[in-house]
PDB file of C-alpha atoms in Angstrom:
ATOM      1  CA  UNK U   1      55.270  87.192  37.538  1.00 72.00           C
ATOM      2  CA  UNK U   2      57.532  89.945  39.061  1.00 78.00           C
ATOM      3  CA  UNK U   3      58.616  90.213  42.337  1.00 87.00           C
ATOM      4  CA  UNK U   4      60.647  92.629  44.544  1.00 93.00           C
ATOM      5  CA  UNK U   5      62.716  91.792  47.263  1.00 95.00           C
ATOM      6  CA  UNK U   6      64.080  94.701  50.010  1.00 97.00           C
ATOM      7  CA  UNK U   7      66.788  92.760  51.980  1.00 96.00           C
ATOM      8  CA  UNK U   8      66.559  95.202  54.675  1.00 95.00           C
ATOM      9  CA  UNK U   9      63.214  96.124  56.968  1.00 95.00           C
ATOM     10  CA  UNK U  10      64.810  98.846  59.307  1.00 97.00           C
ATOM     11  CA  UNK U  11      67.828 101.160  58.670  1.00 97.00           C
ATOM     12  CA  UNK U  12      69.382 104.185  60.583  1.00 97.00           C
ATOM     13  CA  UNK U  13      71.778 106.492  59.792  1.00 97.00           C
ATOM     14  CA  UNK U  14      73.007 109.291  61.009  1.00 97.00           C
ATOM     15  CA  UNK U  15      72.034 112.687  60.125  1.00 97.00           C
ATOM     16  CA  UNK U  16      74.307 113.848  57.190  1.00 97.00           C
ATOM     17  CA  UNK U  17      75.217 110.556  56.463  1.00 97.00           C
ATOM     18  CA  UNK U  18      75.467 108.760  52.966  1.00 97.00           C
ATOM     19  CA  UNK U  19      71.936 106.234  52.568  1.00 97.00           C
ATOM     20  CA  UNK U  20      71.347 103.085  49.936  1.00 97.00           C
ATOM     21  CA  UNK U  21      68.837 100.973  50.343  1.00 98.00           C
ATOM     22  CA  UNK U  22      68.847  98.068  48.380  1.00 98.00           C
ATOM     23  CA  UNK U  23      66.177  96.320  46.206  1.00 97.00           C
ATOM     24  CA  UNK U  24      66.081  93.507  43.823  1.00 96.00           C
ATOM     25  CA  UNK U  25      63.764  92.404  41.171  1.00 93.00           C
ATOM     26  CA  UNK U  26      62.627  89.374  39.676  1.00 89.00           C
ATOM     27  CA  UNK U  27      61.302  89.840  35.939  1.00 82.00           C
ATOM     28  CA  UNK U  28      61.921  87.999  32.946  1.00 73.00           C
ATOM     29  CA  UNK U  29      62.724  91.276  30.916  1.00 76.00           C
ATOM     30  CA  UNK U  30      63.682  94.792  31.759  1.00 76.00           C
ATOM     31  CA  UNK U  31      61.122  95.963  33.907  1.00 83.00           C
ATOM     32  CA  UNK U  32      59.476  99.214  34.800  1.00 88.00           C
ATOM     33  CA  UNK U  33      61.520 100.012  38.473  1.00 92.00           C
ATOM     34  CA  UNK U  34      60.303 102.938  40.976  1.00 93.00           C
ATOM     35  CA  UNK U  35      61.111 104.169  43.997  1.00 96.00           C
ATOM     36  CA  UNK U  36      58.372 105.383  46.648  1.00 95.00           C
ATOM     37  CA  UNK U  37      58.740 107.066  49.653  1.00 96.00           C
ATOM     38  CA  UNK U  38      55.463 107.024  52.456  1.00 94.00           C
ATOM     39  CA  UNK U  39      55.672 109.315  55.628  1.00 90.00           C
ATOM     40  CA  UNK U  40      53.507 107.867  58.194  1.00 83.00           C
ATOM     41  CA  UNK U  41      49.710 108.240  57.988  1.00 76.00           C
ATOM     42  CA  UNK U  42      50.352 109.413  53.900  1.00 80.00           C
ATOM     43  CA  UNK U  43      49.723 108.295  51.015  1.00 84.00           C
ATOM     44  CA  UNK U  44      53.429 107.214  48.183  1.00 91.00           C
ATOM     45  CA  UNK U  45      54.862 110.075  46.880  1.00 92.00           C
ATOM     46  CA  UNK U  46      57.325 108.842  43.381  1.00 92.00           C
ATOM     47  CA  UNK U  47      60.870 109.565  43.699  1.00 95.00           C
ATOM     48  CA  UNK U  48      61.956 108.345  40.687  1.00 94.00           C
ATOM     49  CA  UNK U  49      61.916 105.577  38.260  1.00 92.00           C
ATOM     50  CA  UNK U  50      63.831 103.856  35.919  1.00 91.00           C
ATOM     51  CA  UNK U  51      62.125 102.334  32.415  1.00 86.00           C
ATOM     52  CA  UNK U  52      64.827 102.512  29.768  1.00 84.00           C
ATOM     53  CA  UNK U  53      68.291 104.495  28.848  1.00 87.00           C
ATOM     54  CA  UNK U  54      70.896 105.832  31.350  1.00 89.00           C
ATOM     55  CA  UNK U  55      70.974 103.180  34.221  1.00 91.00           C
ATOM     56  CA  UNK U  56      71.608 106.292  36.880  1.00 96.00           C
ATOM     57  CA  UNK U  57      68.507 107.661  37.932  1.00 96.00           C
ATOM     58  CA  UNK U  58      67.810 111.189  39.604  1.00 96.00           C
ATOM     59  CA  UNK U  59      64.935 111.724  41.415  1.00 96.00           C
ATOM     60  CA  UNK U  60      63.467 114.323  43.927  1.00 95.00           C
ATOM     61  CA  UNK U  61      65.083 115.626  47.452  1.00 94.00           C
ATOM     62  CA  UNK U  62      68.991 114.652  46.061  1.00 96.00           C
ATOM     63  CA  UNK U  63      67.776 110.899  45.347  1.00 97.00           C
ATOM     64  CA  UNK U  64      69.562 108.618  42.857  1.00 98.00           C
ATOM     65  CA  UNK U  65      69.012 105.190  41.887  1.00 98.00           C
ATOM     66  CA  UNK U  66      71.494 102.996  39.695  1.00 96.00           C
ATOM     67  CA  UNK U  67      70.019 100.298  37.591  1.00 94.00           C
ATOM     68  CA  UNK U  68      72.233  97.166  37.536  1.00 94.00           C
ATOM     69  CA  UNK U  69      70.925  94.131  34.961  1.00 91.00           C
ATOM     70  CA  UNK U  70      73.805  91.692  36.145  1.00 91.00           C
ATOM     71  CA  UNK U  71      72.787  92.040  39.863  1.00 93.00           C
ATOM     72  CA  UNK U  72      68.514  92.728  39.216  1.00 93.00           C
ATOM     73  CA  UNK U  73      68.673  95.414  41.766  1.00 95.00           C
ATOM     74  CA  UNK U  74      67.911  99.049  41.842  1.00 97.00           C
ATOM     75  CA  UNK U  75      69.377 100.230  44.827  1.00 98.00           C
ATOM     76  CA  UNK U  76      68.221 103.877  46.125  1.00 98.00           C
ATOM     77  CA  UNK U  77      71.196 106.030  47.320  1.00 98.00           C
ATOM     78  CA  UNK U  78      71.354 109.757  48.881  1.00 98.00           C
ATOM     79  CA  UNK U  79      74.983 111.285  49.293  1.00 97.00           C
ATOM     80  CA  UNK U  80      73.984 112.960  52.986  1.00 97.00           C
ATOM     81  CA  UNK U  81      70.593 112.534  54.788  1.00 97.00           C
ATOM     82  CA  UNK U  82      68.300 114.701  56.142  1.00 96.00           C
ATOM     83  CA  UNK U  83      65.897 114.380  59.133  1.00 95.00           C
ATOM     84  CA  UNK U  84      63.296 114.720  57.286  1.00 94.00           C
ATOM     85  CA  UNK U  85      63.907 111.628  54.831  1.00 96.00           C
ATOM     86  CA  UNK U  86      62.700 109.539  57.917  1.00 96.00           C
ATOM     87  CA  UNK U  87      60.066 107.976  56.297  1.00 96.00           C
ATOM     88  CA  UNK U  88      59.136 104.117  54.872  1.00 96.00           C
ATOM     89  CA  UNK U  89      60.924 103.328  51.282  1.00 98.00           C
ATOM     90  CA  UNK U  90      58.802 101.187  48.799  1.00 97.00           C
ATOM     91  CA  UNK U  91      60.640 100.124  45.769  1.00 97.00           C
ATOM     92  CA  UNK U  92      58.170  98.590  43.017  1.00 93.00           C
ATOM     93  CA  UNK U  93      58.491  96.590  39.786  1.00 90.00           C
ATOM     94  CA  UNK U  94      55.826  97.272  36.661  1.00 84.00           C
ATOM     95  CA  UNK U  95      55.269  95.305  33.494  1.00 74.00           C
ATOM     96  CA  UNK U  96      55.642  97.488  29.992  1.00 65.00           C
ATOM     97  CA  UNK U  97      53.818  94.699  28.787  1.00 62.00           C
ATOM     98  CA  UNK U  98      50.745  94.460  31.010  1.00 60.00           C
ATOM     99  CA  UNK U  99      51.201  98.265  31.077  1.00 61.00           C
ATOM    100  CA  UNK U 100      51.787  98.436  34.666  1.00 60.00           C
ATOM    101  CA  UNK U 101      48.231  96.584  36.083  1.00 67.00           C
ATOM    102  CA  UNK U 102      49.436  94.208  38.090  1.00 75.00           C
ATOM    103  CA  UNK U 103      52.491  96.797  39.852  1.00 82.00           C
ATOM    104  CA  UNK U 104      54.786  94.491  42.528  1.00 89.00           C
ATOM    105  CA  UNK U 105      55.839  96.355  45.375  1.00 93.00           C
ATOM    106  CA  UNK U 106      58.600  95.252  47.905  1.00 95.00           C
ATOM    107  CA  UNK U 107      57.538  94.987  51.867  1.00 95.00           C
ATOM    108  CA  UNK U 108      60.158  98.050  52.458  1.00 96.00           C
ATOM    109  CA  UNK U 109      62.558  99.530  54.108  1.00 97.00           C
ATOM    110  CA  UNK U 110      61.948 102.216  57.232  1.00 97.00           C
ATOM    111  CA  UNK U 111      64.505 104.719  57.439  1.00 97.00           C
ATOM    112  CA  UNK U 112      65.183 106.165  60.826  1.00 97.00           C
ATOM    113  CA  UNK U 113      67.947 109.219  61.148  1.00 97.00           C
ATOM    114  CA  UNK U 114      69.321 109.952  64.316  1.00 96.00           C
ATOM    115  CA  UNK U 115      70.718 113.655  65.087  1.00 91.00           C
TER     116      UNK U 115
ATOM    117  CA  UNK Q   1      45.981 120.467  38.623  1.00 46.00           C
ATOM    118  CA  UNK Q   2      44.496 118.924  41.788  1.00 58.00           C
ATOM    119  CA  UNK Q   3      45.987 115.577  43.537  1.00 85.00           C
ATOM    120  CA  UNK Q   4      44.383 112.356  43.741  1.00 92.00           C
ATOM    121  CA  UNK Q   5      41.699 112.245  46.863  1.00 94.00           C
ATOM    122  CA  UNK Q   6      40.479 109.735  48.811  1.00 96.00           C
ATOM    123  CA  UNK Q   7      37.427 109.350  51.122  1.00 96.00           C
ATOM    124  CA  UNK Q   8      37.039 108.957  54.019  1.00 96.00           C
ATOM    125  CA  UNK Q   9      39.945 108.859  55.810  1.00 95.00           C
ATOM    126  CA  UNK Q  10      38.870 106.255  58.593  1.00 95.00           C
ATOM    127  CA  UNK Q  11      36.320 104.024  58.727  1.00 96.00           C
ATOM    128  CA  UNK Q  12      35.344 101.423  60.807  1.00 98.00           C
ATOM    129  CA  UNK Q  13      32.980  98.550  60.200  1.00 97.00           C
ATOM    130  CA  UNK Q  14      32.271  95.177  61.831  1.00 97.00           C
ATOM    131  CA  UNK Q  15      33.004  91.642  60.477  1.00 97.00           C
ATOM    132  CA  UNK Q  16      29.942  91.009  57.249  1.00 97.00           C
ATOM    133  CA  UNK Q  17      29.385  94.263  56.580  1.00 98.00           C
ATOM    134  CA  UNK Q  18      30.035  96.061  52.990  1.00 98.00           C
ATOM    135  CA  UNK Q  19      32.087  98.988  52.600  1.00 98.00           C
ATOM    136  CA  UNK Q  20      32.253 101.282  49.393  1.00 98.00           C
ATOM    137  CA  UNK Q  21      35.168 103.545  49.420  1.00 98.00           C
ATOM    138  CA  UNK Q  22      35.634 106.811  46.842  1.00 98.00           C
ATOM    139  CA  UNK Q  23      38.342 108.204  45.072  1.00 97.00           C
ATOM    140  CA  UNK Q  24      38.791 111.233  42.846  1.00 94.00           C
ATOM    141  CA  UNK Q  25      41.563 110.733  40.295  1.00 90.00           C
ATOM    142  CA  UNK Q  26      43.256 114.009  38.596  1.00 83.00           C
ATOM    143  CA  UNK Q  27      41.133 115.188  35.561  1.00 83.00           C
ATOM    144  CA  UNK Q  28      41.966 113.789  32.160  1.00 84.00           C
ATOM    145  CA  UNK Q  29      43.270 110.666  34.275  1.00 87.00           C
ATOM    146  CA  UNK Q  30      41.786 107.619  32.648  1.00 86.00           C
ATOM    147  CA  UNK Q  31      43.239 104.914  34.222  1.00 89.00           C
ATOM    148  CA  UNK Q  32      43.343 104.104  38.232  1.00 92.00           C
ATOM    149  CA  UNK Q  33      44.360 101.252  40.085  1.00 92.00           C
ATOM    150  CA  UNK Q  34      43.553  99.793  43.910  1.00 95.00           C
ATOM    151  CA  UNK Q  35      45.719  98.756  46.492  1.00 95.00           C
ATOM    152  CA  UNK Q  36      45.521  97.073  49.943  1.00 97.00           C
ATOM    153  CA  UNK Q  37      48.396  97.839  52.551  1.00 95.00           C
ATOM    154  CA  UNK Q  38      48.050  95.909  55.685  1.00 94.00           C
ATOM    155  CA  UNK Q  39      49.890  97.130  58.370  1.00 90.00           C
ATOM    156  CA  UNK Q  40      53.901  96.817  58.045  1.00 87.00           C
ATOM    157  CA  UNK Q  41      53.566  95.889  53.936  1.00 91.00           C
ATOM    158  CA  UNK Q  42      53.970  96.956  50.943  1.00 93.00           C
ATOM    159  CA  UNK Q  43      51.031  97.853  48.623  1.00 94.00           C
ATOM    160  CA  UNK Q  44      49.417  95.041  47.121  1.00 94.00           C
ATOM    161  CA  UNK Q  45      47.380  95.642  43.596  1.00 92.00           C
ATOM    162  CA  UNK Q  46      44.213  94.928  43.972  1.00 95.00           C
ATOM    163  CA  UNK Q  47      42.866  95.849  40.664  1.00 93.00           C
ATOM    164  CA  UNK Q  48      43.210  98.721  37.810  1.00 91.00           C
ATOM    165  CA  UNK Q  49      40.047 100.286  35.656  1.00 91.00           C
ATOM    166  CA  UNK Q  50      40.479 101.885  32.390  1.00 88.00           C
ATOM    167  CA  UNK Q  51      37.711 103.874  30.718  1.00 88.00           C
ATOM    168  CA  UNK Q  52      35.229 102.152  32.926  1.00 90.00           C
ATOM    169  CA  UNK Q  53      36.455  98.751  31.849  1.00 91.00           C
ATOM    170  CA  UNK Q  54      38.129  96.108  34.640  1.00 91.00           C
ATOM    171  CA  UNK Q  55      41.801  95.781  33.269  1.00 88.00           C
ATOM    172  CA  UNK Q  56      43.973  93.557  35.129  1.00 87.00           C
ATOM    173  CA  UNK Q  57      43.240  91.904  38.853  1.00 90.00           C
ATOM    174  CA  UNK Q  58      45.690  90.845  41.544  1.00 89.00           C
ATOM    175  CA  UNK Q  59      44.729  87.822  43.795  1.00 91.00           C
ATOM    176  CA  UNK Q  60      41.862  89.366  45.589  1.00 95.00           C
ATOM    177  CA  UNK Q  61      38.450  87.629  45.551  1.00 96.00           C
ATOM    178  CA  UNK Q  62      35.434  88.399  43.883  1.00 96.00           C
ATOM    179  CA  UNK Q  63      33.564  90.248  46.898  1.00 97.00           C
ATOM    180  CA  UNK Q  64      35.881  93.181  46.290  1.00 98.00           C
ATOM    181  CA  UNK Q  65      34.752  94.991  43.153  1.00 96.00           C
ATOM    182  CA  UNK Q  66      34.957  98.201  41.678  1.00 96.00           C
ATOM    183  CA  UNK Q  67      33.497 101.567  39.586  1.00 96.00           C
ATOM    184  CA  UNK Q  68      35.179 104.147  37.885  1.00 94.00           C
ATOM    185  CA  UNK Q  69      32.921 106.868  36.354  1.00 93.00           C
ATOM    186  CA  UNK Q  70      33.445 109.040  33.238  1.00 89.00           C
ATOM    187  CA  UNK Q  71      34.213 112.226  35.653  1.00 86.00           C
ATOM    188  CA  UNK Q  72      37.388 110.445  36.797  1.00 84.00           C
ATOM    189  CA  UNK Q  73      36.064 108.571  40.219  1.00 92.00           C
ATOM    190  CA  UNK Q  74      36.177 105.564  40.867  1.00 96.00           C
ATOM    191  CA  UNK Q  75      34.906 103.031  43.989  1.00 97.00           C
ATOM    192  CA  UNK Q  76      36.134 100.227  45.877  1.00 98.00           C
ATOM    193  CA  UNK Q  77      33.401  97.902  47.211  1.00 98.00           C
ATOM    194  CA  UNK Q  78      34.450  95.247  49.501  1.00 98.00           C
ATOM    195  CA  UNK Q  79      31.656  92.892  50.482  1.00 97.00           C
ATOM    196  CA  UNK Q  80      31.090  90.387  53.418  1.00 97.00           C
ATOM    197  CA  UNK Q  81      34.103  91.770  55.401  1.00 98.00           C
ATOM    198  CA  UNK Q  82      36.834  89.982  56.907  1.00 97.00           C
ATOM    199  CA  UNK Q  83      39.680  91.241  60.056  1.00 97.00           C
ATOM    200  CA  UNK Q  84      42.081  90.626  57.123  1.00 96.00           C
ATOM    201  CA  UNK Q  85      40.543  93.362  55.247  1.00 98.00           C
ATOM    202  CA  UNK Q  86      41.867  95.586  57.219  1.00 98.00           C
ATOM    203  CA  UNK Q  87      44.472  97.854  56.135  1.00 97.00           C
ATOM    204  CA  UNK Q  88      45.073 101.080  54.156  1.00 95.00           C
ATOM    205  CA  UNK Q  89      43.384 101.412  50.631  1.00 97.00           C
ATOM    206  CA  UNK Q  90      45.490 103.377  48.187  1.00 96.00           C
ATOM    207  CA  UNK Q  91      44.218 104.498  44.657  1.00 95.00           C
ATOM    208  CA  UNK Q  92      46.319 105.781  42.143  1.00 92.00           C
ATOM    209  CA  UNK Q  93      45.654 107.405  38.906  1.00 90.00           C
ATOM    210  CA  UNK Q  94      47.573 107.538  35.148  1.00 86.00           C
ATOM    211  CA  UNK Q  95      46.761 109.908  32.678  1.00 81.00           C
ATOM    212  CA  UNK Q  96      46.770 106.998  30.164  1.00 73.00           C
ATOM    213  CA  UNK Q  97      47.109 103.448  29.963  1.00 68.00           C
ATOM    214  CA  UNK Q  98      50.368 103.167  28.897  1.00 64.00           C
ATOM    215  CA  UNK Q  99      51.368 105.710  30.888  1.00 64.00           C
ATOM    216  CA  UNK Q 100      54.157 104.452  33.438  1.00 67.00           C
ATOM    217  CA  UNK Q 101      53.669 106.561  36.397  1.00 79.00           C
ATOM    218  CA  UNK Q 102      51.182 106.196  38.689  1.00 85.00           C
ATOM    219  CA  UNK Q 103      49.841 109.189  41.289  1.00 88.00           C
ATOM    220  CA  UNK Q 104      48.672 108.084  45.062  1.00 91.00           C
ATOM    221  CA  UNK Q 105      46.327 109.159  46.743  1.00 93.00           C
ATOM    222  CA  UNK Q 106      46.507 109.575  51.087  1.00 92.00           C
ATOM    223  CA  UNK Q 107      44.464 106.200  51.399  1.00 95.00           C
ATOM    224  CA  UNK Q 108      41.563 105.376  53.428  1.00 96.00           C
ATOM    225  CA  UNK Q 109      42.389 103.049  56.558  1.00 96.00           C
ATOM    226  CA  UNK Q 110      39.180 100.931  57.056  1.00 97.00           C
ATOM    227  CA  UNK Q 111      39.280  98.839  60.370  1.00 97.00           C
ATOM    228  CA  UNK Q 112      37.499  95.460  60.832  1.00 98.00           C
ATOM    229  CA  UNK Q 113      36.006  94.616  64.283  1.00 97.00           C
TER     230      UNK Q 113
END
């Protein structure tokens, strides 16, 4: 079954500064990846995901994600950071065979930026 | 086109009890999954529904079961509570089965004394 891993539970930056979070996947094929993003007390809101094609993904609020099949990660990276990206980061991992009913989510990574 | 909604927002219950909790997909969504987040996780899948039909189940027991209905809402019934069950309950709809993307709603966070 897949699995995600997110290396890193707590991360601050600076406001203005460049972000990547890091995930990796465990999947026997190429997965469906996605990026989440929960503000506290909310529900996920998709940034962006990554199924086939061009391994650079753009998303919403300046977002990007690079696809990388040697390493199994899909790191999420943001050139400068906003305050308001504070927020908990969720990267998940679907099956285009199972059509996505059994989705695998990482434990995530909180962002915290400082003024 | 209106979002996914959940209700309630809060509940609480006490240990044994049985809780049924609602959500409202977006129309022409025929597909919607459940998820438990305990505090400080990540979403776990707790089951999907398509067209009224169970399709697919995480590792979640039997005493949690679930409804969807032909106007696009669905339930979450979680008998003989636990403290574990406590947590936020996500839904998320997909217009179609095969679709990839998945829309969340705000969760309900039910609380087990």
């Amino acid at each position: 079954a897949q699995s995600v891993t997110q290396p890193d539970i707590h991360i601050t930056v600076s406001e203005g500064a460049s972000l990547e979070l890091r995930c990796n996947y465990s999947y026997g094929a190429t997965p469906y990846l996605f990026w989440y993003v929960q503000s506290p007390g909310q529900g996920l809101q998709l940034l962006l995901k990554y199924f086939s094609g061009d391994t650079l993904v753009q998303g919403i609020k300046g977002f990007e994600a690079e696809f990388k099949r040697s390493q199994s990660s899909f790191n999420l990276r943001k050139p400068s950071v906003h305050w308001s990206d504070a927020a908990e980061y969720f990267c998940a991992v679907g099956s285009p065979i199972y059509n996505n009913n059994d989705m695998r989510f990482g434990a995530g990574t909180r962002l915290t930026v400082k003024p | 086109e209106t979002g996914v909604t959940q209700s309630p927002t809060h509940l609480i219950k006490t240990r044994g009890q049985q809780v049924t909790l609602r959500c409202s997909s977006q129309s022409g969504h025929n597909t919607v999954s459940w998820y438990q987040q305990a505090l400080g996780q990540g979403p776990q899948f707790i089951f999907q529904y398509y067209r009224e039909e169970e399709n697919g189940r995480g590792n979640f027991p039997p005493r949690f079961s679930g409804l969807q209905f032909p106007n696009y809402s669905s339930e979450l019934n979680v008998n003989a509570l636990e403290l574990d069950d406590s947590a936020l309950y996500l839904c998320a709809s997909s217009p179609r089965l095969a679709d990839e993307t998945q829309y969340f709603g705000p969760g309900t966070r039910l609380l087990v004394l």
